[in-house]
Amino acid sequence: MPVQVRHGSALPEEIFAALLRTGVDATEGGPVSYRPPYRRVRLCDAVDSWARCCAGYGRLRDVGVEPHLESFGGCLLGQLCPPSLLIAVTELEGMFFRQHGLRSVSLSYAQQASPEQDEEALAALRRLVDELLPELDSHVVLYTYMGVYPRTRDGAPRLLGAAARLAVRGGAAHLIVKTPAEAYRIPTIAGSTRLVLPSQIPRSVTMSSASRPGCAPPSVPTRSMWS
């Protein structure tokens, strides 16, 4: 099973050292996006640290492994943000990763409040990836809505259904899902696992993505924000 390490450190050199020791080839973050929500660190210090980490992570190629880094820029503060800001930050972090030696990256975007605007934002992001990072192995990751989560019984499945539709329509390669527990607390491992297993995903989520005429249910891989 593929493993991606998600951490939250603006100064992640010890984490990257552990990734190198263990051979884990996928992680997430960025010098801008991992700085505001988690820790008060000067931007120049975060940039220097992430530059060293990116350059060092490339050493996995010495053992035949291509490292992959996902920008958190499309999620940024973990809350609602202007789409243009999310696109700009994740694209710039992708360019930063390339500048410091990485060849496999993913850029992110968090579902906002307008499906039409979100589809346009994903289209703009994919266009910029093609224009600015054409030589990289890259894809787009969509995060389920990062605002205040619904407390009603049907609210969370309906929101997840909207995220699934957006992932399909917007051409995202991965979908980061959330659980109904997000309205109250950080979910348990068991709760996150249930949501990413296909047999446990609510029918309203798996079927809603097929609402377009001629659109089959998605094969977009899902993973939990907290798993």
Short mmCIF file of C-alpha atoms in Angstrom, two decimals:
data_model
loop_
_atom_site.label_atom_id
_atom_site.label_comp_id
_atom_site.label_asym_id
_atom_site.label_seq_id
_atom_site.Cartn_x
_atom_site.Cartn_y
_atom_site.Cartn_z
CA MET A 1 0.00 0.00 0.00
CA PRO A 2 1.41 3.44 -0.92
CA VAL A 3 2.39 5.57 2.06
CA GLN A 4 2.61 9.36 2.18
CA VAL A 5 3.99 11.15 5.24
CA ARG A 6 2.00 14.25 6.20
CA HIS A 7 3.48 16.26 9.04
CA GLY A 8 3.10 20.06 9.32
CA SER A 9 6.65 21.20 10.02
CA ALA A 10 8.02 24.45 8.62
CA LEU A 11 11.54 23.21 9.47
CA PRO A 12 11.32 19.53 8.49
CA GLU A 13 14.94 18.45 8.16
CA GLU A 14 14.70 15.74 10.81
CA ILE A 15 11.55 14.39 9.16
CA PHE A 16 13.21 14.26 5.75
CA ALA A 17 16.22 12.54 7.28
CA ALA A 18 13.86 9.84 8.58
CA LEU A 19 12.24 9.56 5.13
CA LEU A 20 15.65 8.96 3.60
CA ARG A 21 16.56 6.34 6.20
CA THR A 22 13.33 4.42 5.67
CA GLY A 23 13.01 4.90 1.92
CA VAL A 24 9.53 6.50 2.10
CA ASP A 25 9.15 8.19 -1.27
CA ALA A 26 6.14 10.52 -0.81
CA THR A 27 5.48 13.43 1.52
CA GLU A 28 3.73 16.77 1.62
CA GLY A 29 4.21 20.39 2.61
CA GLY A 30 6.10 23.44 1.42
CA PRO A 31 8.07 26.43 2.69
CA VAL A 32 5.11 28.82 2.45
CA SER A 33 2.10 26.57 3.00
CA TYR A 34 3.46 24.77 6.07
CA ARG A 35 4.55 27.99 7.76
CA PRO A 36 1.38 29.95 8.70
CA PRO A 37 -0.97 27.31 10.11
CA TYR A 38 1.42 25.35 12.28
CA ARG A 39 4.38 27.32 13.53
CA ARG A 40 5.73 30.85 13.74
CA VAL A 41 8.90 30.63 11.67
CA ARG A 42 10.53 33.34 9.58
CA LEU A 43 9.82 32.77 5.89
CA CYS A 44 13.51 32.97 5.00
CA ASP A 45 14.30 30.21 7.51
CA ALA A 46 11.51 27.99 6.18
CA VAL A 47 12.67 28.51 2.60
CA ASP A 48 16.27 27.61 3.48
CA SER A 49 15.18 24.50 5.36
CA TRP A 50 12.87 23.25 2.61
CA ALA A 51 15.53 23.92 -0.04
CA ARG A 52 17.94 21.64 1.82
CA CYS A 53 15.21 19.03 2.31
CA CYS A 54 14.26 18.97 -1.37
CA ALA A 55 17.87 18.65 -2.48
CA GLY A 56 18.50 15.86 0.02
CA TYR A 57 15.27 14.02 -0.81
CA GLY A 58 16.50 13.62 -4.37
CA ARG A 59 19.17 11.22 -3.05
CA LEU A 60 16.51 8.49 -3.03
CA ARG A 61 17.25 8.18 -6.74
CA ASP A 62 20.59 6.63 -5.77
CA VAL A 63 18.63 3.53 -4.68
CA GLY A 64 16.29 3.58 -7.65
CA VAL A 65 13.38 5.47 -6.03
CA GLU A 66 11.85 8.67 -7.44
CA PRO A 67 10.74 10.89 -4.53
CA HIS A 68 7.41 12.70 -4.73
CA LEU A 69 6.42 15.90 -2.94
CA GLU A 70 2.89 17.33 -2.72
CA SER A 71 2.45 21.05 -2.15
CA PHE A 72 0.06 22.00 0.65
CA GLY A 73 -0.32 25.41 -1.01
CA GLY A 74 -3.81 24.70 -2.31
CA CYS A 75 -4.99 24.19 1.27
CA LEU A 76 -2.75 26.80 2.88
CA LEU A 77 -4.41 27.87 6.13
CA GLY A 78 -6.70 24.85 6.31
CA GLN A 79 -9.74 27.08 5.80
CA LEU A 80 -11.60 28.97 3.09
CA CYS A 81 -9.29 31.15 0.99
CA PRO A 82 -9.53 33.02 -2.32
CA PRO A 83 -8.97 30.44 -5.11
CA SER A 84 -6.44 32.70 -6.83
CA LEU A 85 -4.28 32.71 -3.68
CA LEU A 86 -4.40 28.92 -3.38
CA ILE A 87 -3.47 28.44 -7.04
CA ALA A 88 -0.61 30.94 -6.84
CA VAL A 89 0.94 29.44 -3.71
CA THR A 90 0.75 25.79 -4.80
CA GLU A 91 2.11 26.63 -8.26
CA LEU A 92 5.00 28.61 -6.82
CA GLU A 93 5.83 25.78 -4.41
CA GLY A 94 5.83 23.34 -7.33
CA MET A 95 8.33 25.57 -9.11
CA PHE A 96 10.37 25.75 -5.90
CA PHE A 97 10.44 21.95 -5.65
CA ARG A 98 11.66 21.72 -9.26
CA GLN A 99 14.31 24.39 -8.65
CA HIS A 100 15.73 22.28 -5.84
CA GLY A 101 15.94 19.04 -7.75
CA LEU A 102 12.60 17.23 -7.50
CA ARG A 103 11.05 15.74 -10.63
CA SER A 104 7.76 14.32 -9.29
CA VAL A 105 5.31 16.72 -7.67
CA SER A 106 1.61 17.24 -7.06
CA LEU A 107 -0.18 20.55 -6.66
CA SER A 108 -3.28 20.95 -4.53
CA TYR A 109 -6.55 22.83 -4.31
CA ALA A 110 -9.16 22.87 -1.54
CA GLN A 111 -12.88 22.74 -2.36
CA GLN A 112 -14.50 26.10 -1.63
CA ALA A 113 -18.13 27.23 -1.59
CA SER A 114 -18.93 27.53 -5.32
CA PRO A 115 -18.78 24.37 -7.51
CA GLU A 116 -18.59 26.43 -10.71
CA GLN A 117 -15.75 28.57 -9.38
CA ASP A 118 -13.93 25.47 -8.11
CA GLU A 119 -14.12 23.78 -11.53
CA GLU A 120 -12.70 26.91 -13.12
CA ALA A 121 -9.96 27.07 -10.49
CA LEU A 122 -8.94 23.45 -11.13
CA ALA A 123 -8.89 24.12 -14.88
CA ALA A 124 -6.67 27.15 -14.31
CA LEU A 125 -4.36 25.15 -12.04
CA ARG A 126 -3.99 22.32 -14.55
CA ARG A 127 -3.29 24.82 -17.33
CA LEU A 128 -0.56 26.50 -15.27
CA VAL A 129 0.97 23.11 -14.47
CA ASP A 130 1.15 22.34 -18.19
CA GLU A 131 2.65 25.74 -18.97
CA LEU A 132 5.10 26.15 -16.10
CA LEU A 133 6.04 22.58 -15.11
CA PRO A 134 5.74 20.65 -18.38
CA GLU A 135 8.80 18.49 -17.83
CA LEU A 136 7.76 17.16 -14.41
CA ASP A 137 5.76 14.10 -13.45
CA SER A 138 2.85 15.96 -11.90
CA HIS A 139 -0.83 15.78 -11.01
CA VAL A 140 -3.50 17.72 -9.11
CA VAL A 141 -4.85 16.79 -5.66
CA LEU A 142 -8.24 18.00 -4.43
CA TYR A 143 -9.01 18.51 -0.73
CA THR A 144 -12.56 18.15 0.51
CA TYR A 145 -14.05 21.38 1.87
CA MET A 146 -11.86 22.86 4.62
CA GLY A 147 -14.42 25.20 6.21
CA VAL A 148 -16.69 24.51 9.19
CA TYR A 149 -17.91 20.95 8.74
CA PRO A 150 -21.64 19.99 8.79
CA ARG A 151 -23.08 18.62 12.03
CA THR A 152 -26.23 17.16 10.45
CA ARG A 153 -26.51 13.46 9.66
CA ASP A 154 -26.79 14.02 5.91
CA GLY A 155 -24.55 17.06 5.67
CA ALA A 156 -21.16 15.35 5.62
CA PRO A 157 -22.08 12.70 3.00
CA ARG A 158 -23.61 15.38 0.78
CA LEU A 159 -20.46 17.48 1.09
CA LEU A 160 -18.29 14.47 0.26
CA GLY A 161 -20.53 13.78 -2.73
CA ALA A 162 -19.95 17.32 -3.96
CA ALA A 163 -16.20 16.82 -3.54
CA ALA A 164 -16.34 13.58 -5.56
CA ARG A 165 -18.23 15.32 -8.36
CA LEU A 166 -15.72 18.16 -8.34
CA ALA A 167 -12.76 15.75 -8.45
CA VAL A 168 -14.19 14.04 -11.54
CA ARG A 169 -15.26 17.18 -13.35
CA GLY A 170 -12.05 19.03 -12.47
CA GLY A 171 -9.67 16.25 -13.48
CA ALA A 172 -8.07 15.72 -10.05
CA ALA A 173 -5.90 12.61 -9.70
CA HIS A 174 -6.45 12.24 -5.93
CA LEU A 175 -9.17 13.28 -3.49
CA ILE A 176 -8.42 14.01 0.16
CA VAL A 177 -11.55 13.09 2.11
CA LYS A 178 -12.79 14.00 5.59
CA THR A 179 -15.07 12.14 7.98
CA PRO A 180 -18.28 13.29 9.71
CA ALA A 181 -16.27 13.52 12.94
CA GLU A 182 -14.51 16.61 11.55
CA ALA A 183 -17.45 18.68 12.84
CA TYR A 184 -16.47 17.81 16.43
CA ARG A 185 -12.89 16.55 16.67
CA ILE A 186 -9.94 14.97 14.89
CA PRO A 187 -11.24 11.60 13.64
CA THR A 188 -9.96 8.26 14.84
CA ILE A 189 -7.81 5.99 12.69
CA ALA A 190 -10.73 3.57 12.44
CA GLY A 191 -13.06 6.32 11.22
CA SER A 192 -10.59 7.48 8.59
CA THR A 193 -9.99 3.93 7.41
CA ARG A 194 -13.69 3.26 6.97
CA LEU A 195 -14.04 6.26 4.72
CA VAL A 196 -11.23 5.38 2.31
CA LEU A 197 -12.30 1.73 1.88
CA PRO A 198 -14.55 1.56 -1.22
CA SER A 199 -17.04 -0.77 0.45
CA GLN A 200 -17.52 1.71 3.31
CA ILE A 201 -17.95 4.94 1.32
CA PRO A 202 -21.57 6.16 1.62
CA ARG A 203 -23.68 5.50 -1.45
CA SER A 204 -24.44 9.20 -1.72
CA VAL A 205 -20.73 9.80 -2.26
CA THR A 206 -19.96 7.03 -4.72
CA MET A 207 -23.07 7.56 -6.82
CA SER A 208 -23.23 11.34 -6.87
CA SER A 209 -20.19 11.64 -9.12
CA ALA A 210 -22.13 9.93 -11.88
CA SER A 211 -24.71 12.69 -12.04
CA ARG A 212 -23.51 13.97 -15.40
CA PRO A 213 -24.95 12.21 -18.44
CA GLY A 214 -22.41 9.68 -19.65
CA CYS A 215 -20.22 10.08 -16.59
CA ALA A 216 -19.22 6.84 -14.88
CA PRO A 217 -18.43 6.69 -11.15
CA PRO A 218 -14.90 7.96 -10.55
CA SER A 219 -11.74 5.96 -10.12
CA VAL A 220 -10.16 8.92 -8.32
CA PRO A 221 -8.08 7.50 -5.45
CA THR A 222 -9.09 8.77 -2.01
CA ARG A 223 -7.19 9.17 1.21
CA SER A 224 -8.08 10.67 4.54
CA MET A 225 -6.75 13.98 5.75
CA TRP A 226 -5.70 12.31 9.03
CA SER A 227 -4.68 8.77 7.99
#
